[in-house]
mmCIF file of C-alpha atoms in Angstrom:
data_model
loop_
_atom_site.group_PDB
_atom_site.id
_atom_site.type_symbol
_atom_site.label_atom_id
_atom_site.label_comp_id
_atom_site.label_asym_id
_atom_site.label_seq_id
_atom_site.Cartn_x
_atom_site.Cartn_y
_atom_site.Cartn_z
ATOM 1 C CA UNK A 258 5.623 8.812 6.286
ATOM 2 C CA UNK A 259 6.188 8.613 10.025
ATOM 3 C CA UNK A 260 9.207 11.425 9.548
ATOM 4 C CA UNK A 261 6.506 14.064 9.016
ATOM 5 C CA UNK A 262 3.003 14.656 10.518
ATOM 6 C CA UNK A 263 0.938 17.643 9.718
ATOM 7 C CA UNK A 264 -2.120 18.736 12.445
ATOM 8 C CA UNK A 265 -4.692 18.999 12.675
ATOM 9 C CA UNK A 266 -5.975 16.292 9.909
ATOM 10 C CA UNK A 267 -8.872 17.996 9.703
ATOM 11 C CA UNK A 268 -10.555 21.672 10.483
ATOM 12 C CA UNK A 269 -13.337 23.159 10.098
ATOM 13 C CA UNK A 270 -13.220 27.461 10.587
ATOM 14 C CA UNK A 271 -15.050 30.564 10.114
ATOM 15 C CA UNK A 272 -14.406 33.278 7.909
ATOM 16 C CA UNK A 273 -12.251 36.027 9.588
ATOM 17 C CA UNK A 274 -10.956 33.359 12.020
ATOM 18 C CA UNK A 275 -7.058 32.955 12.230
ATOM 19 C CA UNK A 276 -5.658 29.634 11.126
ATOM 20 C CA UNK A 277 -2.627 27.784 11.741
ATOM 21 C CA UNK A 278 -1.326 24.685 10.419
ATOM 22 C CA UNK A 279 1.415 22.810 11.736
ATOM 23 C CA UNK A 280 3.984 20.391 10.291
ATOM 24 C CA UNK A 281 6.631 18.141 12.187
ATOM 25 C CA UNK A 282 9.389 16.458 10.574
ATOM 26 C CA UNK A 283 11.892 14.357 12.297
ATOM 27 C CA UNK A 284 14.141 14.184 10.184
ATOM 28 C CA UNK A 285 16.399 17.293 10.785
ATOM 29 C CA UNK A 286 15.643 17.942 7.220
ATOM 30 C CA UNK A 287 17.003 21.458 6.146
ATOM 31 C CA UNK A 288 14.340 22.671 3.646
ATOM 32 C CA UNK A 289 10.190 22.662 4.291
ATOM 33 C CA UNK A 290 7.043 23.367 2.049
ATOM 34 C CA UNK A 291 3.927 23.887 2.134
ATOM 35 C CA UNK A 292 1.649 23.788 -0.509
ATOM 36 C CA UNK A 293 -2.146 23.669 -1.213
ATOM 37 C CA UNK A 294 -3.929 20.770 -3.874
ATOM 38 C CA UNK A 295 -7.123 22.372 -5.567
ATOM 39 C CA UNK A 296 -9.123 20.281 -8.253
ATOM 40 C CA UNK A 297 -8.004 22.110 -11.322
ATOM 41 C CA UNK A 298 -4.462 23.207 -10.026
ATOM 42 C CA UNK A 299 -2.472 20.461 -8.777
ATOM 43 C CA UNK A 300 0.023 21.385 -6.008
ATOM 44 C CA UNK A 301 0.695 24.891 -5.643
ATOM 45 C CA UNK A 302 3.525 26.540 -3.911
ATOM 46 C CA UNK A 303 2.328 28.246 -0.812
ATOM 47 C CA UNK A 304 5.622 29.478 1.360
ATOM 48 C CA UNK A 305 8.993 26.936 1.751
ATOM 49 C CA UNK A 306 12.243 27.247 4.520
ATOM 50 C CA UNK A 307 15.323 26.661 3.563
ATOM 51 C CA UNK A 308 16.989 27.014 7.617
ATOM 52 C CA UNK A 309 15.435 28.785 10.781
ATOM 53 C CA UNK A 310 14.341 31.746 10.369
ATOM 54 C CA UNK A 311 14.579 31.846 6.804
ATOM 55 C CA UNK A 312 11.067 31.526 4.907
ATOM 56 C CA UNK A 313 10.268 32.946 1.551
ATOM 57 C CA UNK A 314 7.432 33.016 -0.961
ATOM 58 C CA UNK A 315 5.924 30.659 -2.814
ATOM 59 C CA UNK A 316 3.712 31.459 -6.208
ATOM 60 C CA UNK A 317 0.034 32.028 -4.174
ATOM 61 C CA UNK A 318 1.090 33.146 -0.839
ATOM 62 C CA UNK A 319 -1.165 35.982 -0.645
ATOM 63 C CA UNK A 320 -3.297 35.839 3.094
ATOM 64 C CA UNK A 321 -0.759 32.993 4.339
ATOM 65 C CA UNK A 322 2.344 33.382 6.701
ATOM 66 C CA UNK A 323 4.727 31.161 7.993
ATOM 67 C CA UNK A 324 7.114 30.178 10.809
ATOM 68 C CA UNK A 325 10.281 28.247 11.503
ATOM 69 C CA UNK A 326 11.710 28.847 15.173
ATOM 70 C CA UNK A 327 13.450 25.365 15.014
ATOM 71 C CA UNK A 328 13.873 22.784 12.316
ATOM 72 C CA UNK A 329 11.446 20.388 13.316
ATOM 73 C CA UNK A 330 8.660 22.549 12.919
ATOM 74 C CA UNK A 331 7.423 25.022 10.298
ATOM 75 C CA UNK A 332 3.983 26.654 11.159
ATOM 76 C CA UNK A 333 1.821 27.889 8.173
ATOM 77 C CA UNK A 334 -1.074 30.742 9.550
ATOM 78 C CA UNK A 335 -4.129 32.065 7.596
ATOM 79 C CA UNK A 336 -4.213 35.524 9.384
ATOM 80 C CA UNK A 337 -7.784 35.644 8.645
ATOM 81 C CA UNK A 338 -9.236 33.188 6.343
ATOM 82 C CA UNK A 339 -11.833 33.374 3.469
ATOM 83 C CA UNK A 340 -13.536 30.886 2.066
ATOM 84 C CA UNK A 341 -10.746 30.779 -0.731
ATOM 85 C CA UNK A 342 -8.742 29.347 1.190
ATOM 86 C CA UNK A 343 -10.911 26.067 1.946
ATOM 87 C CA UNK A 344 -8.365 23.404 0.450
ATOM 88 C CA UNK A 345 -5.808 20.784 1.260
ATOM 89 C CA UNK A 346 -2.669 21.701 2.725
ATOM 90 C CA UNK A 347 0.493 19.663 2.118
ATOM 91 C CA UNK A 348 3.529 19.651 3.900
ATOM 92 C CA UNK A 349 6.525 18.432 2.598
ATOM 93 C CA UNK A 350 10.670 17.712 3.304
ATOM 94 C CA UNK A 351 13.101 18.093 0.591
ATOM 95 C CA UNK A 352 14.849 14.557 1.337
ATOM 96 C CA UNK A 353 18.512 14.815 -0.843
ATOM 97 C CA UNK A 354 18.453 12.674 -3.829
ATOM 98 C CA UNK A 355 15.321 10.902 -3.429
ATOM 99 C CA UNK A 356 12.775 13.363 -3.619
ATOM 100 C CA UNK A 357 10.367 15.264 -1.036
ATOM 101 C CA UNK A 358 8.745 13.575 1.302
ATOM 102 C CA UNK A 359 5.075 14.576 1.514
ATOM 103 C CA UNK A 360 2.689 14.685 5.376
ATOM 104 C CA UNK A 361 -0.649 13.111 5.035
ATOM 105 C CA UNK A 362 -1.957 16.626 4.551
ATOM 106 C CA UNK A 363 -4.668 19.023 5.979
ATOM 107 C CA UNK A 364 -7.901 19.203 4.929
ATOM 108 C CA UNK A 365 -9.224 22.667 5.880
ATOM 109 C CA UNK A 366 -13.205 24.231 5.417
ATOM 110 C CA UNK A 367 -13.405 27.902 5.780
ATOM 111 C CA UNK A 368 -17.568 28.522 6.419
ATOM 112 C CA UNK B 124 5.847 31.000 -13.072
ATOM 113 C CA UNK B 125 6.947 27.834 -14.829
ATOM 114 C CA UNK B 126 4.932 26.106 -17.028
ATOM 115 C CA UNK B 127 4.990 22.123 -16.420
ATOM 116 C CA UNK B 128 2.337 20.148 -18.964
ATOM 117 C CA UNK B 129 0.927 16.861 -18.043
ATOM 118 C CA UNK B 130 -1.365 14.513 -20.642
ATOM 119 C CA UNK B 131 -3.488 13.457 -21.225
ATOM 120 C CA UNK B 132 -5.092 14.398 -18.127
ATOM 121 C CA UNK B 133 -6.606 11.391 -17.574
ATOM 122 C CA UNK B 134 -6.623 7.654 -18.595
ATOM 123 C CA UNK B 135 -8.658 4.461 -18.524
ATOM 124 C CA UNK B 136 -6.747 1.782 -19.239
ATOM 125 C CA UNK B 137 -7.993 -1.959 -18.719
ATOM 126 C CA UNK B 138 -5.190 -5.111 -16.247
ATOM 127 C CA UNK B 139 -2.677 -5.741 -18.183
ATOM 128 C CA UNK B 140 -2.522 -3.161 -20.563
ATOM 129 C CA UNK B 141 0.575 -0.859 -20.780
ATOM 130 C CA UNK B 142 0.351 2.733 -20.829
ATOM 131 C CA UNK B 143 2.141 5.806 -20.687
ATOM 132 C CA UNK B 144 2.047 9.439 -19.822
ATOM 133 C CA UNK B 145 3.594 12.688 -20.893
ATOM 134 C CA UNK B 146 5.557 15.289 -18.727
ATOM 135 C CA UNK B 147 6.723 18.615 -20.745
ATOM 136 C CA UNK B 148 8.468 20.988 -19.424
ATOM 137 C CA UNK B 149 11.067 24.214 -19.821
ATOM 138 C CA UNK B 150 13.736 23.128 -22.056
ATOM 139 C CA UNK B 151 16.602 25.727 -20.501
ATOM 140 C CA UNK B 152 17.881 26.023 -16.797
ATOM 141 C CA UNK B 153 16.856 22.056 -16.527
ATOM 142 C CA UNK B 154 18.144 21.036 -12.850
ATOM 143 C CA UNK B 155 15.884 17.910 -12.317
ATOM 144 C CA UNK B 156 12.794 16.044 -12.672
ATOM 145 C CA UNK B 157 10.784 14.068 -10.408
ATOM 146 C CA UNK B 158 7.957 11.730 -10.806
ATOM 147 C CA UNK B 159 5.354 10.901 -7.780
ATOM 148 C CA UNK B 160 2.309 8.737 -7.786
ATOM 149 C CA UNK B 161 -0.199 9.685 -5.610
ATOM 150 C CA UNK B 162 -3.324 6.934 -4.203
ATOM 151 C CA UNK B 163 -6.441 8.594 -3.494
ATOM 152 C CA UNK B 164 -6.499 9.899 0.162
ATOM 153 C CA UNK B 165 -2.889 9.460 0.386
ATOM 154 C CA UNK B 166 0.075 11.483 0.314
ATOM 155 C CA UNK B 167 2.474 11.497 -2.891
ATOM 156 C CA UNK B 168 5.343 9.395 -3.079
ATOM 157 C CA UNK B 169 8.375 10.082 -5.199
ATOM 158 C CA UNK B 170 9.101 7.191 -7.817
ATOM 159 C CA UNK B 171 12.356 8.911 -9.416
ATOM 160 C CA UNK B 172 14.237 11.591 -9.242
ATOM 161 C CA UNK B 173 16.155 11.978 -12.701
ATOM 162 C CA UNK B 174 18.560 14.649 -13.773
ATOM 163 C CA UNK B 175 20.213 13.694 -16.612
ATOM 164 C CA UNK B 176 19.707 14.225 -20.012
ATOM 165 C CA UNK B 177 18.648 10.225 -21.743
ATOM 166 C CA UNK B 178 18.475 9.051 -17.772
ATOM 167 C CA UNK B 179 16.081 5.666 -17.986
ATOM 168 C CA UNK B 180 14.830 5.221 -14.469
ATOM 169 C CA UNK B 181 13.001 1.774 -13.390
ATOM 170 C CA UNK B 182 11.089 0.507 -10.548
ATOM 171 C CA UNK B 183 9.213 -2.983 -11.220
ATOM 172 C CA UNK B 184 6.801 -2.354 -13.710
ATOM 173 C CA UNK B 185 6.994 1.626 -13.678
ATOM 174 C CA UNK B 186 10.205 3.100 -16.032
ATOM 175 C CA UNK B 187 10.482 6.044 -16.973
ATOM 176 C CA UNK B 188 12.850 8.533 -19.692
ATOM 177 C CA UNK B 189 14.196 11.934 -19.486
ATOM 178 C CA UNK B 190 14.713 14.248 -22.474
ATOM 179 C CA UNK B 191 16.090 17.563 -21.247
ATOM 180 C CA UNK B 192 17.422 18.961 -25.091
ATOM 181 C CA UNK B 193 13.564 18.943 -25.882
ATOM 182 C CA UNK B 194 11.669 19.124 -22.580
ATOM 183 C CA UNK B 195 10.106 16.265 -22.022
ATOM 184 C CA UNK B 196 9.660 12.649 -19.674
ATOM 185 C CA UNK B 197 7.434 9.828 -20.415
ATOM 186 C CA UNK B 198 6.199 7.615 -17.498
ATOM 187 C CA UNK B 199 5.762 3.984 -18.942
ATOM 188 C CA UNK B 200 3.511 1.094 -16.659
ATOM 189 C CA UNK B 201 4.057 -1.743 -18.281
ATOM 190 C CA UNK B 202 0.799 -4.824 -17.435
ATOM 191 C CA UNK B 203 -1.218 -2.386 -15.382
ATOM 192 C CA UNK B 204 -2.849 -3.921 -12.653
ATOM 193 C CA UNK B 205 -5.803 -2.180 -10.713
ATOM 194 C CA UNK B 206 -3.353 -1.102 -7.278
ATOM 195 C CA UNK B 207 -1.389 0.848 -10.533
ATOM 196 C CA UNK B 208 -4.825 3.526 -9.835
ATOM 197 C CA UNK B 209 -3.598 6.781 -8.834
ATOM 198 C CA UNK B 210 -2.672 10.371 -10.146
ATOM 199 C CA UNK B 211 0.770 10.729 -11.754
ATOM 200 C CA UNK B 212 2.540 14.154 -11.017
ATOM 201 C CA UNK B 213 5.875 15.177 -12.159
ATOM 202 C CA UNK B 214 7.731 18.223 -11.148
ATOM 203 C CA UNK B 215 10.245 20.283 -12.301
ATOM 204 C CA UNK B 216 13.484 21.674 -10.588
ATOM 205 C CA UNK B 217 15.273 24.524 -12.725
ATOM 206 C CA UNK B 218 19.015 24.927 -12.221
ATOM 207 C CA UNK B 219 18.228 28.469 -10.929
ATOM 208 C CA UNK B 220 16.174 26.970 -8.529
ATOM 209 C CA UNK B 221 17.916 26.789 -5.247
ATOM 210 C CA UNK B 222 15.986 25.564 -2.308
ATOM 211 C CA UNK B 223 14.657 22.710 -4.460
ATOM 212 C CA UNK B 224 11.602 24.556 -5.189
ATOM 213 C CA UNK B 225 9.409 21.830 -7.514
ATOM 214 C CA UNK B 226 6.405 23.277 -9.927
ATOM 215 C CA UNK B 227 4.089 20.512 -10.270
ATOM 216 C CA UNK B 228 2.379 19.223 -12.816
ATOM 217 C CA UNK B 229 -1.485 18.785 -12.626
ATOM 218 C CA UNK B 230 -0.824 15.113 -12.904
ATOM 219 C CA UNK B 231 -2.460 12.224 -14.960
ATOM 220 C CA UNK B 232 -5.358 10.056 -13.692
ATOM 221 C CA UNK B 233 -5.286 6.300 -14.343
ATOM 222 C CA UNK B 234 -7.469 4.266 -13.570
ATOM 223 C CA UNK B 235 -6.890 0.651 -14.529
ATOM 224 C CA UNK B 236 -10.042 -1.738 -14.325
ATOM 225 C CA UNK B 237 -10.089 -5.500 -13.621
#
């Protein structure tokens, strides 16, 4: 969806190394998420926003922080990431009635 | 964490055949229930959002139904056709759930062949 654009596409890290992910919506939607797709798991709840400034958890947030310092953007950082943490990050808007609105997600390799 | 059941977990279904899939999910503090299908190397896109108990929801082929007394939603693709290939997901919003937090399914895999 050309409202929301995650980046990079793609990244390759190592161990230890900080991470962060960034998603852009243009939307001026109110509420952001990001969540990570494992085989096995489905889409899994890492952190959401619900305004600027105001983050809170999501059901496997451990090792991942996030950032909203204006509404177009909502930052999600591995302070130092392990190799659990290789996966495919989502981003998505909560878009009223009509569901969320997903980016074309992240795909991230932690060596 | 809630508990949102998808089956079969996959299906291989041949053009033209119908098909359907199950969604189950908690039976109290129902807010709403979305459906998203989901190409390979794509993003997911929402087919329906649906939020009342008996809702029938339609979009071409694709319909789907909404039991919230019992927990459930079936997706229904009537005369599959191979672009129908994709993962299913639904989600589920609970009434105590503000901030339109959705627990996701683990979806359902069709593939149809030609």
């Amino acid at each position: 969806d050309a409202g929301i654009t995650q980046s990079p596409r793609h990244k390759v890290t190592e161990t230890g190394t900080p991470v962060t992910l960034r998603c852009h919506q243009t939307e001026n939607h109110r509420y952001m998420y990001w969540y990570r797709q494992d085989p096995g798991h489905g889409l899994r709840l890492i952190h959401y926003s619900y305004g600027v400034k105001d983050t809170d958890k999501g059901e496997v947030s451990d090792g991942y922080s996030v950032s909203r310092s204006k509404t177009e953007d909502f930052l999600l950082t591995l302070e130092s990431a392990t190799s659990s943490q290789t996966s495919v990050y989502f981003c998505a808007t909560q878009s009223g009635t009509s569901g969320y609105t997903f980016g074309s997600g992240t795909r991230l390799t932690v060596v | 964490i809630l508990n949102v059941e998808q089956s079969p977990q996959s299906l291989h279904v041949q053009e033209g055949d119908s098909t359907n899939f199950t969604c189950s999910f908690p039976s109290s503090n129902f807010y709403a229930l979305h459906w998203y299908r989901w190409e390979t190397a794509k993003s997911p896109e929402a087919l329906f959002v649906m939020t009342l108990n008996g809702d029938e929801k339609k979009k071409g082929r694709i319909s789907a139904t909404l039991n919230t007394k019992e927990g459930y939603s079936y997706l229904y693709i009537k005369g599959s056709q191979p672009e129908d290939s994709a993962t299913y997901l639904c989600a589920f919003l609970d009434s105590g759930g503000s901030n339109y937090k959705l627990t996701f399914g683990k979806g359902t895999l069709l593939t149809v062949n030609p």
